[in-house]
Amino acid sequence: MNLEKKLIAFALFSCTFMGAVEITIVTTAIPSIVRDLNGFNLSSYLFSIYLLTSAVATTIFGKLSDLYGRKKLLQISIVIFILGSLLCGLSNSMPLLIISRGVQGLGSGAINTLTMATIGDIFGVEDRARIQGYNSTVWSIGGLIAPILGGIILIRLSWHWVFFINVPIGILSMILIHRSYKATETKSDDKLDLKGLFTLTLIIICLIQAMSALEKHSIFSPNVGGLAVLAIIFTYVFTKIEKNVEYPVIPYKLFSKEILVVMIISFLNSTILIAMDVYNPSFLQNVQGYPPIVSTVPIVPMSVFWVVSSFILSRYIHKFSTKAILIVSLSILAIGCCGLVLLTPKSSPLFMGIYSAIIGLGFGGSFNMLLFIVQETVSKDDIGMASGSIMFVRTLGQTLGVSAFGFILNSSIVKYFSKTNIDIDPANILSNTAIDKTEIIKSLFAGYNNVYWGCLIVGIVCVIFALLLPSNKILKNYNN
């Protein structure tokens, strides 16, 4: 790999780092923000608007980059993200901060998609596997240090600087991309399908809002069921539009059986990923009573072995079929989830570290291979749209995963205490002093254990879906 490609990779890693830091660092600042801006009742919108605009951007910017070139759109995306960050830091009211978070999410979603597409453009398959592994590690590191960094900023400065911290990183990324990204880009002559893009955006809005509302409302309520029905209606309209346009938003090849299976596995895989990120650290703290610093035990091994798996994949990607690699990777992932199911309140953190490492091996092989299959199926002109589609599916998977596993955890806690006729609100369980602490720990363990069982079942379903894929091999000289 020459110096130019190394600099581009570093620039892309910087973009990934920005996105990872921004997602988690804000959580540390929320108490200060709502206290300063008197907006406790609006605090959830700071996350939902970010997620919504990010999901919209993953599909739209993927298609736009196919039409107008990756480099230009990536630079524009970074500008949007920097602008959103500055507006967030300068906000003096909750409504303005919410709008600014929407701008920031738009830039973040576009950056995530274009980073994946650029890696697919510039790097050959062998290098791409390693770069994707490094990229995943950067994401994990960013998410890991962000809360610590946020705490230091809040102590030394103010919550405004939580948003300003990414501005210099974004400027550095833009400079590196401008100077180092000299690869010739293939631009499509397709026309932009504005009707299709608008309808697809409405579908995304309905789905994200329905999934976000699922944790608090019944599936039959207008907040969930009504929006789901609207999403189905808009999907029907979208398919009608796409059949009658010369250059559809979503390439025809993305409707094939193989890609449909890949998208389903990507969706399910992402639900497990968000569960690992959210519930493994909290299991160590809330059930086993370890301090926050021990929360790195499940995160670090998963990240490290994700990279290890990516290196292994880069060596053997041409020797075995994509189906075989996926089945092995997903089986390893399921084995790791099985280990988590066996954890007890007295289990050593070492065991969670080992199981997380196994899960990291599974993620490194499966996530990379799923992306490769999609990028290889479509033409070079559609690689941005393909990358955007799989990133969108991953976003939906993580969104639904948080809601679904949160519901499992909370309902398990309520069910545990219902046996003793105690009515409890899971949201306040950690601060509840009226109930014996031992009983609280037992109820939490029951909830986390059910979450891990859910992850295991999802992992097994992923393996079953992988069996439906054809036994294709990636060409040796592809993209070199």
Tab-separated table of C-alpha atoms in Angstrom:
chain	number	residue	atom	x	y	z
A	1	MET	CA	0.000	0.000	0.000
A	2	ASN	CA	1.550	3.314	-1.107
A	3	LEU	CA	1.727	6.531	0.951
A	4	GLU	CA	-1.244	8.104	-0.849
A	5	LYS	CA	-3.536	5.232	0.114
A	6	LYS	CA	-2.240	5.263	3.685
A	7	LEU	CA	-3.073	8.969	4.001
A	8	ILE	CA	-6.556	8.388	2.553
A	9	ALA	CA	-7.081	5.538	5.017
A	10	PHE	CA	-6.009	7.797	7.884
A	11	ALA	CA	-8.438	10.484	6.693
A	12	LEU	CA	-11.261	7.946	6.543
A	13	PHE	CA	-10.368	6.693	10.033
A	14	SER	CA	-10.555	10.294	11.272
A	15	CYS	CA	-14.061	10.568	9.812
A	16	THR	CA	-15.077	7.336	11.527
A	17	PHE	CA	-13.578	8.534	14.803
A	18	MET	CA	-15.669	11.707	14.639
A	19	GLY	CA	-18.885	9.760	14.203
A	20	ALA	CA	-18.085	7.303	16.998
A	21	VAL	CA	-17.124	10.028	19.464
A	22	GLU	CA	-20.191	12.121	18.724
A	23	ILE	CA	-22.644	9.284	19.335
A	24	THR	CA	-21.421	8.493	22.862
A	25	ILE	CA	-19.857	11.726	24.103
A	26	VAL	CA	-23.207	13.528	24.028
A	27	THR	CA	-24.661	11.106	26.586
A	28	THR	CA	-22.229	12.405	29.225
A	29	ALA	CA	-23.328	15.984	28.563
A	30	ILE	CA	-27.111	15.453	28.571
A	31	PRO	CA	-27.628	16.244	32.300
A	32	SER	CA	-25.701	19.511	31.934
A	33	ILE	CA	-27.469	20.409	28.683
A	34	VAL	CA	-31.031	19.889	29.952
A	35	ARG	CA	-30.230	21.718	33.187
A	36	ASP	CA	-28.707	24.671	31.340
A	37	LEU	CA	-31.364	24.896	28.601
A	38	ASN	CA	-34.369	23.786	30.714
A	39	GLY	CA	-35.247	21.029	28.269
A	40	PHE	CA	-35.527	17.734	30.146
A	41	ASN	CA	-38.796	16.857	28.378
A	42	LEU	CA	-37.113	17.322	24.981
A	43	SER	CA	-33.867	15.471	25.708
A	44	SER	CA	-34.874	12.298	23.801
A	45	TYR	CA	-35.198	14.327	20.604
A	46	LEU	CA	-31.460	15.030	20.693
A	47	PHE	CA	-30.929	11.353	19.847
A	48	SER	CA	-33.981	10.579	17.707
A	49	ILE	CA	-33.409	13.498	15.299
A	50	TYR	CA	-29.728	12.556	14.967
A	51	LEU	CA	-30.643	8.953	14.174
A	52	LEU	CA	-33.404	9.974	11.769
A	53	THR	CA	-31.335	12.351	9.616
A	54	SER	CA	-28.393	9.943	9.715
A	55	ALA	CA	-30.542	7.133	8.323
A	56	VAL	CA	-31.924	9.382	5.586
A	57	ALA	CA	-28.417	10.481	4.593
A	58	THR	CA	-27.095	6.915	4.251
A	59	THR	CA	-29.276	6.250	1.212
A	60	ILE	CA	-29.390	9.697	-0.376
A	61	PHE	CA	-25.666	10.461	-0.235
A	62	GLY	CA	-24.778	6.974	-1.432
A	63	LYS	CA	-26.745	7.588	-4.626
A	64	LEU	CA	-25.472	11.151	-4.997
A	65	SER	CA	-21.853	9.955	-4.760
A	66	ASP	CA	-22.489	7.540	-7.638
A	67	LEU	CA	-23.655	10.485	-9.725
A	68	TYR	CA	-21.195	13.211	-8.744
A	69	GLY	CA	-18.139	11.436	-7.358
A	70	ARG	CA	-17.116	10.198	-3.919
A	71	LYS	CA	-14.429	12.795	-3.105
A	72	LYS	CA	-16.626	15.832	-3.616
A	73	LEU	CA	-19.552	14.404	-1.657
A	74	LEU	CA	-17.302	13.220	1.185
A	75	GLN	CA	-15.890	16.721	1.586
A	76	ILE	CA	-19.396	18.206	1.542
A	77	SER	CA	-20.473	15.665	4.180
A	78	ILE	CA	-17.608	16.660	6.467
A	79	VAL	CA	-18.538	20.330	6.033
A	80	ILE	CA	-22.147	19.532	6.986
A	81	PHE	CA	-20.961	17.620	10.061
A	82	ILE	CA	-18.608	20.430	11.128
A	83	LEU	CA	-21.360	23.003	10.580
A	84	GLY	CA	-23.779	20.923	12.647
A	85	SER	CA	-21.191	20.548	15.425
A	86	LEU	CA	-20.553	24.296	15.524
A	87	LEU	CA	-24.286	25.044	15.599
A	88	CYS	CA	-24.766	22.537	18.439
A	89	GLY	CA	-21.966	24.127	20.460
A	90	LEU	CA	-23.369	27.619	19.899
A	91	SER	CA	-27.001	26.699	20.652
A	92	ASN	CA	-28.710	28.618	23.459
A	93	SER	CA	-32.067	26.803	23.406
A	94	MET	CA	-33.290	23.213	23.136
A	95	PRO	CA	-35.220	23.691	19.851
A	96	LEU	CA	-32.100	25.181	18.215
A	97	LEU	CA	-29.919	22.387	19.598
A	98	ILE	CA	-32.341	19.745	18.289
A	99	ILE	CA	-32.278	21.296	14.795
A	100	SER	CA	-28.477	21.485	14.935
A	101	ARG	CA	-28.296	17.810	15.936
A	102	GLY	CA	-30.353	17.042	12.840
A	103	VAL	CA	-27.754	18.792	10.681
A	104	GLN	CA	-24.980	16.937	12.481
A	105	GLY	CA	-26.739	13.582	11.964
A	106	LEU	CA	-27.119	14.319	8.257
A	107	GLY	CA	-23.362	14.793	7.968
A	108	SER	CA	-22.621	11.734	10.093
A	109	GLY	CA	-24.851	9.401	8.066
A	110	ALA	CA	-23.346	10.633	4.814
A	111	ILE	CA	-19.798	10.224	6.150
A	112	ASN	CA	-20.450	6.647	7.285
A	113	THR	CA	-21.804	5.634	3.880
A	114	LEU	CA	-19.178	7.430	1.817
A	115	THR	CA	-16.363	6.066	3.980
A	116	MET	CA	-17.472	2.502	3.213
A	117	ALA	CA	-17.960	3.287	-0.480
A	118	THR	CA	-14.547	4.992	-0.739
A	119	ILE	CA	-12.835	1.997	0.842
A	120	GLY	CA	-14.592	-0.173	-1.762
A	121	ASP	CA	-13.416	2.155	-4.552
A	122	ILE	CA	-9.769	2.578	-3.640
A	123	PHE	CA	-8.624	-0.633	-1.967
A	124	GLY	CA	-8.374	-4.136	-3.355
A	125	VAL	CA	-10.150	-6.962	-1.565
A	126	GLU	CA	-7.129	-8.024	0.514
A	127	ASP	CA	-6.354	-4.474	1.661
A	128	ARG	CA	-10.039	-3.713	2.055
A	129	ALA	CA	-10.529	-6.436	4.661
A	130	ARG	CA	-7.686	-5.043	6.760
A	131	ILE	CA	-8.854	-1.427	6.318
A	132	GLN	CA	-12.403	-2.371	7.349
A	133	GLY	CA	-10.961	-4.084	10.427
A	134	TYR	CA	-8.934	-1.018	11.354
A	135	ASN	CA	-11.990	1.148	10.702
A	136	SER	CA	-14.096	-0.934	13.091
A	137	THR	CA	-11.360	-0.677	15.715
A	138	VAL	CA	-11.234	3.105	15.355
A	139	TRP	CA	-15.006	3.174	15.853
A	140	SER	CA	-14.729	1.088	19.017
A	141	ILE	CA	-11.853	3.176	20.387
A	142	GLY	CA	-13.771	6.384	19.683
A	143	GLY	CA	-16.844	5.061	21.465
A	144	LEU	CA	-14.693	3.842	24.360
A	145	ILE	CA	-12.785	7.048	25.108
A	146	ALA	CA	-15.659	9.436	24.340
A	147	PRO	CA	-17.359	9.189	27.771
A	148	ILE	CA	-14.005	9.740	29.515
A	149	LEU	CA	-13.210	12.654	27.218
A	150	GLY	CA	-16.692	14.064	27.762
A	151	GLY	CA	-16.283	13.887	31.527
A	152	ILE	CA	-12.970	15.775	31.383
A	153	ILE	CA	-14.474	18.449	29.113
A	154	LEU	CA	-17.452	18.939	31.437
A	155	ILE	CA	-15.147	19.328	34.440
A	156	ARG	CA	-12.668	21.688	32.771
A	157	LEU	CA	-14.869	23.580	30.310
A	158	SER	CA	-18.611	23.313	29.517
A	159	TRP	CA	-20.996	21.101	27.551
A	160	HIS	CA	-20.592	23.357	24.489
A	161	TRP	CA	-17.059	21.999	23.973
A	162	VAL	CA	-18.391	18.457	23.684
A	163	PHE	CA	-19.540	19.476	20.199
A	164	PHE	CA	-16.544	21.654	19.335
A	165	ILE	CA	-14.073	18.782	19.922
A	166	ASN	CA	-14.752	17.246	16.498
A	167	VAL	CA	-14.216	20.437	14.487
A	168	PRO	CA	-10.385	20.221	14.238
A	169	ILE	CA	-10.602	16.485	13.436
A	170	GLY	CA	-13.017	17.245	10.613
A	171	ILE	CA	-10.783	19.983	9.208
A	172	LEU	CA	-7.774	17.629	9.292
A	173	SER	CA	-9.780	14.954	7.444
A	174	MET	CA	-10.788	17.440	4.750
A	175	ILE	CA	-7.184	18.536	4.201
A	176	LEU	CA	-5.944	14.937	3.902
A	177	ILE	CA	-8.743	13.974	1.510
A	178	HIS	CA	-8.153	17.063	-0.628
A	179	ARG	CA	-4.412	16.394	-0.917
A	180	SER	CA	-4.285	12.595	-1.047
A	181	TYR	CA	-7.470	11.455	-2.779
A	182	LYS	CA	-6.255	11.565	-6.359
A	183	ALA	CA	-7.843	8.364	-7.622
A	184	THR	CA	-9.832	8.652	-10.856
A	185	GLU	CA	-13.510	8.391	-10.032
A	186	THR	CA	-16.121	6.749	-12.218
A	187	LYS	CA	-19.178	8.962	-12.337
A	188	SER	CA	-22.540	7.768	-13.566
A	189	ASP	CA	-24.568	9.576	-16.229
A	190	ASP	CA	-27.803	8.596	-14.502
A	191	LYS	CA	-30.355	11.264	-13.669
A	192	LEU	CA	-31.356	11.829	-10.067
A	193	ASP	CA	-34.737	10.294	-9.269
A	194	LEU	CA	-36.122	13.014	-6.993
A	195	LYS	CA	-39.562	11.412	-6.591
A	196	GLY	CA	-37.984	8.118	-5.588
A	197	LEU	CA	-35.589	9.784	-3.148
A	198	PHE	CA	-38.397	11.772	-1.543
A	199	THR	CA	-40.627	8.701	-1.152
A	200	LEU	CA	-37.731	6.639	0.212
A	201	THR	CA	-37.062	9.390	2.759
A	202	LEU	CA	-40.688	9.202	3.920
A	203	ILE	CA	-40.351	5.422	4.337
A	204	ILE	CA	-37.205	5.875	6.433
A	205	ILE	CA	-38.860	8.538	8.619
A	206	CYS	CA	-41.851	6.289	9.312
A	207	LEU	CA	-39.700	3.240	10.103
A	208	ILE	CA	-37.259	5.063	12.389
A	209	GLN	CA	-40.039	6.859	14.271
A	210	ALA	CA	-42.019	3.615	14.654
A	211	MET	CA	-38.976	1.744	15.959
A	212	SER	CA	-38.082	4.552	18.348
A	213	ALA	CA	-41.658	4.569	19.712
A	214	LEU	CA	-41.792	0.770	20.118
A	215	GLU	CA	-40.118	0.861	23.528
A	216	LYS	CA	-42.803	3.104	25.053
A	217	HIS	CA	-45.929	2.339	23.026
A	218	SER	CA	-47.892	-0.741	22.005
A	219	ILE	CA	-47.363	-2.120	18.517
A	220	PHE	CA	-51.063	-1.431	17.842
A	221	SER	CA	-50.843	2.258	18.807
A	222	PRO	CA	-50.782	4.987	16.119
A	223	ASN	CA	-47.224	5.820	17.194
A	224	VAL	CA	-46.050	2.373	16.071
A	225	GLY	CA	-48.722	0.541	14.075
A	226	GLY	CA	-49.956	3.668	12.304
A	227	LEU	CA	-46.488	4.635	11.193
A	228	ALA	CA	-45.777	1.038	10.105
A	229	VAL	CA	-48.881	1.100	7.900
A	230	LEU	CA	-47.763	4.436	6.429
A	231	ALA	CA	-44.338	2.913	5.710
A	232	ILE	CA	-46.016	0.046	3.828
A	233	ILE	CA	-48.109	2.490	1.789
A	234	PHE	CA	-45.075	4.611	0.916
A	235	THR	CA	-43.157	1.430	0.015
A	236	TYR	CA	-45.905	0.496	-2.454
A	237	VAL	CA	-45.763	4.006	-3.954
A	238	PHE	CA	-41.961	3.784	-4.098
A	239	THR	CA	-42.016	0.507	-6.052
A	240	LYS	CA	-44.506	2.000	-8.517
A	241	ILE	CA	-42.254	5.009	-9.058
A	242	GLU	CA	-39.122	2.886	-9.464
A	243	LYS	CA	-40.756	0.700	-12.136
A	244	ASN	CA	-41.467	3.728	-14.311
A	245	VAL	CA	-38.167	5.617	-14.136
A	246	GLU	CA	-35.139	5.088	-16.330
A	247	TYR	CA	-32.622	5.467	-13.498
A	248	PRO	CA	-34.125	4.107	-10.252
A	249	VAL	CA	-32.793	5.077	-6.820
A	250	ILE	CA	-32.088	1.455	-5.882
A	251	PRO	CA	-30.333	-0.683	-8.542
A	252	TYR	CA	-32.313	-3.694	-9.757
A	253	LYS	CA	-29.588	-6.103	-8.566
A	254	LEU	CA	-30.275	-5.098	-4.970
A	255	PHE	CA	-33.647	-6.849	-5.239
A	256	SER	CA	-32.060	-10.235	-5.971
A	257	LYS	CA	-32.487	-13.159	-3.585
A	258	GLU	CA	-28.794	-13.119	-2.646
A	259	ILE	CA	-28.765	-9.437	-1.682
A	260	LEU	CA	-32.072	-9.768	0.159
A	261	VAL	CA	-30.573	-12.544	2.298
A	262	VAL	CA	-27.440	-10.444	2.889
A	263	MET	CA	-29.561	-7.478	3.999
A	264	ILE	CA	-31.553	-9.652	6.422
A	265	ILE	CA	-28.344	-11.053	7.944
A	266	SER	CA	-26.867	-7.529	8.175
A	267	PHE	CA	-30.003	-6.330	9.945
A	268	LEU	CA	-29.973	-9.190	12.454
A	269	ASN	CA	-26.198	-8.963	12.948
A	270	SER	CA	-26.528	-5.289	13.844
A	271	THR	CA	-29.074	-6.043	16.573
A	272	ILE	CA	-26.482	-8.292	18.245
A	273	LEU	CA	-23.784	-5.631	17.871
A	274	ILE	CA	-25.807	-2.940	19.638
A	275	ALA	CA	-26.640	-5.427	22.413
A	276	MET	CA	-22.929	-6.119	22.947
A	277	ASP	CA	-22.100	-2.408	23.063
A	278	VAL	CA	-24.925	-1.517	25.452
A	279	TYR	CA	-25.457	-4.513	27.749
A	280	ASN	CA	-22.044	-6.114	28.268
A	281	PRO	CA	-20.538	-3.096	30.101
A	282	SER	CA	-23.733	-2.533	32.116
A	283	PHE	CA	-23.828	-6.242	33.119
A	284	LEU	CA	-20.407	-5.868	34.717
A	285	GLN	CA	-21.437	-2.710	36.563
A	286	ASN	CA	-25.064	-3.359	37.523
A	287	VAL	CA	-25.005	-7.120	38.172
A	288	GLN	CA	-21.425	-7.835	39.211
A	289	GLY	CA	-20.744	-4.462	40.854
A	290	TYR	CA	-17.500	-3.579	39.078
A	291	PRO	CA	-16.439	0.072	38.577
A	292	PRO	CA	-16.877	1.718	35.136
A	293	ILE	CA	-13.218	1.192	34.197
A	294	VAL	CA	-13.857	-2.584	34.098
A	295	SER	CA	-16.418	-1.913	31.353
A	296	THR	CA	-13.518	-1.962	28.906
A	297	VAL	CA	-13.143	-5.724	29.507
A	298	PRO	CA	-15.795	-6.734	26.924
A	299	ILE	CA	-15.158	-3.834	24.541
A	300	VAL	CA	-11.402	-4.076	23.997
A	301	PRO	CA	-11.189	-7.834	23.226
A	302	MET	CA	-14.115	-7.573	20.803
A	303	SER	CA	-12.403	-4.721	18.951
A	304	VAL	CA	-8.981	-6.384	18.903
A	305	PHE	CA	-10.276	-9.719	17.630
A	306	TRP	CA	-12.468	-7.933	15.083
A	307	VAL	CA	-9.196	-6.699	13.545
A	308	VAL	CA	-7.604	-10.156	13.899
A	309	SER	CA	-10.539	-11.677	12.044
A	310	SER	CA	-10.225	-9.044	9.317
A	311	PHE	CA	-6.565	-9.965	8.808
A	312	ILE	CA	-7.441	-13.653	8.605
A	313	LEU	CA	-10.198	-12.820	6.125
A	314	SER	CA	-7.782	-10.849	3.918
A	315	ARG	CA	-5.538	-13.945	3.612
A	316	TYR	CA	-8.224	-16.526	2.887
A	317	ILE	CA	-10.968	-14.510	1.181
A	318	HIS	CA	-10.082	-15.962	-2.257
A	319	LYS	CA	-9.622	-19.559	-1.104
A	320	PHE	CA	-13.137	-20.195	0.184
A	321	SER	CA	-16.618	-19.273	-0.963
A	322	THR	CA	-18.420	-16.282	0.526
A	323	LYS	CA	-21.056	-18.703	1.836
A	324	ALA	CA	-18.495	-20.829	3.691
A	325	ILE	CA	-16.806	-17.781	5.229
A	326	LEU	CA	-20.134	-16.349	6.353
A	327	ILE	CA	-21.335	-19.619	7.886
A	328	VAL	CA	-18.079	-20.046	9.827
A	329	SER	CA	-18.060	-16.394	10.980
A	330	LEU	CA	-21.705	-16.416	12.051
A	331	SER	CA	-21.258	-19.767	13.807
A	332	ILE	CA	-18.339	-18.322	15.792
A	333	LEU	CA	-20.569	-15.346	16.662
A	334	ALA	CA	-23.304	-17.693	17.903
A	335	ILE	CA	-20.769	-19.622	20.006
A	336	GLY	CA	-19.700	-16.363	21.673
A	337	CYS	CA	-23.351	-15.510	22.436
A	338	CYS	CA	-23.774	-19.007	23.889
A	339	GLY	CA	-20.919	-18.235	26.286
A	340	LEU	CA	-22.670	-15.057	27.454
A	341	VAL	CA	-25.805	-17.073	28.222
A	342	LEU	CA	-23.723	-19.196	30.634
A	343	LEU	CA	-22.533	-16.172	32.668
A	344	THR	CA	-23.594	-15.895	36.323
A	345	PRO	CA	-23.468	-12.941	38.746
A	346	LYS	CA	-20.253	-14.403	40.191
A	347	SER	CA	-18.510	-15.165	36.869
A	348	SER	CA	-15.062	-13.657	36.444
A	349	PRO	CA	-14.826	-10.699	34.019
A	350	LEU	CA	-12.203	-12.806	32.249
A	351	PHE	CA	-14.959	-15.055	30.904
A	352	MET	CA	-16.864	-12.110	29.438
A	353	GLY	CA	-13.585	-10.926	27.884
A	354	ILE	CA	-13.079	-14.356	26.273
A	355	TYR	CA	-16.646	-14.564	24.968
A	356	SER	CA	-16.413	-10.982	23.659
A	357	ALA	CA	-13.206	-11.889	21.827
A	358	ILE	CA	-15.000	-14.832	20.172
A	359	ILE	CA	-17.866	-12.529	19.204
A	360	GLY	CA	-15.331	-10.057	17.769
A	361	LEU	CA	-13.932	-12.833	15.560
A	362	GLY	CA	-17.434	-13.510	14.289
A	363	PHE	CA	-18.215	-9.853	13.636
A	364	GLY	CA	-14.915	-9.251	11.813
A	365	GLY	CA	-15.610	-12.019	9.328
A	366	SER	CA	-19.357	-11.542	8.871
A	367	PHE	CA	-19.661	-7.741	8.706
A	368	ASN	CA	-16.841	-7.412	6.190
A	369	MET	CA	-18.025	-10.286	4.020
A	370	LEU	CA	-21.610	-9.016	3.936
A	371	LEU	CA	-20.391	-5.636	2.686
A	372	PHE	CA	-18.085	-7.264	0.095
A	373	ILE	CA	-20.932	-9.364	-1.330
A	374	VAL	CA	-23.124	-6.308	-1.859
A	375	GLN	CA	-20.321	-4.188	-3.333
A	376	GLU	CA	-19.348	-6.954	-5.752
A	377	THR	CA	-22.880	-7.629	-6.907
A	378	VAL	CA	-23.463	-4.147	-8.306
A	379	SER	CA	-21.515	-2.218	-10.911
A	380	LYS	CA	-18.906	0.403	-10.050
A	381	ASP	CA	-21.479	3.103	-10.825
A	382	ASP	CA	-23.796	1.820	-8.092
A	383	ILE	CA	-21.294	1.012	-5.331
A	384	GLY	CA	-22.226	4.150	-3.373
A	385	MET	CA	-25.916	3.276	-3.410
A	386	ALA	CA	-25.119	-0.322	-2.432
A	387	SER	CA	-22.929	0.800	0.491
A	388	GLY	CA	-25.604	3.273	1.559
A	389	SER	CA	-28.252	0.552	1.483
A	390	ILE	CA	-26.315	-1.804	3.738
A	391	MET	CA	-25.422	1.034	6.127
A	392	PHE	CA	-29.108	1.964	6.271
A	393	VAL	CA	-30.047	-1.642	7.088
A	394	ARG	CA	-27.411	-1.699	9.852
A	395	THR	CA	-28.814	1.539	11.290
A	396	LEU	CA	-32.313	0.069	11.310
A	397	GLY	CA	-30.976	-3.095	12.928
A	398	GLN	CA	-29.300	-1.196	15.747
A	399	THR	CA	-32.364	1.017	16.243
A	400	LEU	CA	-34.751	-1.924	16.477
A	401	GLY	CA	-32.194	-3.896	18.487
A	402	VAL	CA	-32.031	-1.228	21.190
A	403	SER	CA	-35.829	-1.103	21.406
A	404	ALA	CA	-36.342	-4.882	21.287
A	405	PHE	CA	-33.654	-5.811	23.806
A	406	GLY	CA	-34.644	-2.887	26.030
A	407	PHE	CA	-38.180	-4.261	26.053
A	408	ILE	CA	-36.866	-7.752	26.927
A	409	LEU	CA	-34.762	-6.368	29.794
A	410	ASN	CA	-37.522	-4.208	31.273
A	411	SER	CA	-40.270	-6.814	30.946
A	412	SER	CA	-38.000	-9.429	32.573
A	413	ILE	CA	-37.455	-7.148	35.570
A	414	VAL	CA	-41.196	-6.461	35.908
A	415	LYS	CA	-41.960	-10.184	35.597
A	416	TYR	CA	-39.396	-11.040	38.278
A	417	PHE	CA	-40.962	-8.706	40.848
A	418	SER	CA	-44.537	-9.561	39.853
A	419	LYS	CA	-43.987	-12.977	41.460
A	420	THR	CA	-43.734	-11.193	44.823
A	421	ASN	CA	-46.544	-8.723	44.022
A	422	ILE	CA	-44.136	-5.780	43.872
A	423	ASP	CA	-44.946	-3.088	41.313
A	424	ILE	CA	-41.714	-1.545	40.071
A	425	ASP	CA	-40.616	0.928	37.399
A	426	PRO	CA	-37.497	-0.482	35.660
A	427	ALA	CA	-36.359	3.063	34.830
A	428	ASN	CA	-35.741	3.755	38.535
A	429	ILE	CA	-34.594	0.345	39.664
A	430	LEU	CA	-30.959	1.323	40.316
A	431	SER	CA	-31.999	4.169	42.629
A	432	ASN	CA	-34.802	2.266	44.379
A	433	THR	CA	-33.939	1.987	48.092
A	434	ALA	CA	-37.216	0.346	49.154
A	435	ILE	CA	-36.234	-3.036	47.699
A	436	ASP	CA	-33.408	-5.263	48.886
A	437	LYS	CA	-30.309	-4.795	46.741
A	438	THR	CA	-29.861	-8.554	46.352
A	439	GLU	CA	-33.306	-8.839	44.791
A	440	ILE	CA	-32.547	-5.957	42.418
A	441	ILE	CA	-29.356	-7.693	41.241
A	442	LYS	CA	-31.250	-10.964	40.718
A	443	SER	CA	-33.902	-9.191	38.630
A	444	LEU	CA	-31.255	-7.439	36.538
A	445	PHE	CA	-29.426	-10.715	35.982
A	446	ALA	CA	-32.673	-12.328	34.782
A	447	GLY	CA	-33.119	-9.460	32.321
A	448	TYR	CA	-29.571	-9.543	30.961
A	449	ASN	CA	-29.696	-13.334	30.679
A	450	ASN	CA	-32.845	-13.089	28.549
A	451	VAL	CA	-31.149	-10.474	26.380
A	452	TYR	CA	-28.224	-12.862	25.815
A	453	TRP	CA	-30.641	-15.673	24.967
A	454	GLY	CA	-32.214	-13.329	22.423
A	455	CYS	CA	-28.790	-12.638	20.900
A	456	LEU	CA	-28.064	-16.384	20.680
A	457	ILE	CA	-31.358	-17.046	18.902
A	458	VAL	CA	-30.704	-14.202	16.454
A	459	GLY	CA	-27.193	-15.571	15.825
A	460	ILE	CA	-28.575	-19.025	15.007
A	461	VAL	CA	-31.154	-17.485	12.654
A	462	CYS	CA	-28.295	-15.669	10.863
A	463	VAL	CA	-26.506	-18.998	10.287
A	464	ILE	CA	-29.705	-20.483	8.855
A	465	PHE	CA	-30.097	-17.565	6.436
A	466	ALA	CA	-26.432	-17.902	5.383
A	467	LEU	CA	-27.202	-21.458	4.249
A	468	LEU	CA	-29.498	-19.950	1.581
A	469	LEU	CA	-26.640	-18.107	-0.155
A	470	PRO	CA	-24.914	-19.441	-3.295
A	471	SER	CA	-21.323	-20.688	-3.028
A	472	ASN	CA	-19.565	-17.882	-4.915
A	473	LYS	CA	-15.930	-16.859	-4.682
A	474	ILE	CA	-14.478	-13.354	-4.834
A	475	LEU	CA	-12.241	-12.895	-7.832
A	476	LYS	CA	-8.510	-12.786	-7.105
A	477	ASN	CA	-7.857	-9.625	-9.079
A	478	TYR	CA	-11.076	-7.840	-8.180
A	479	ASN	CA	-10.629	-4.075	-7.757
A	480	ASN	CA	-6.811	-4.230	-8.028
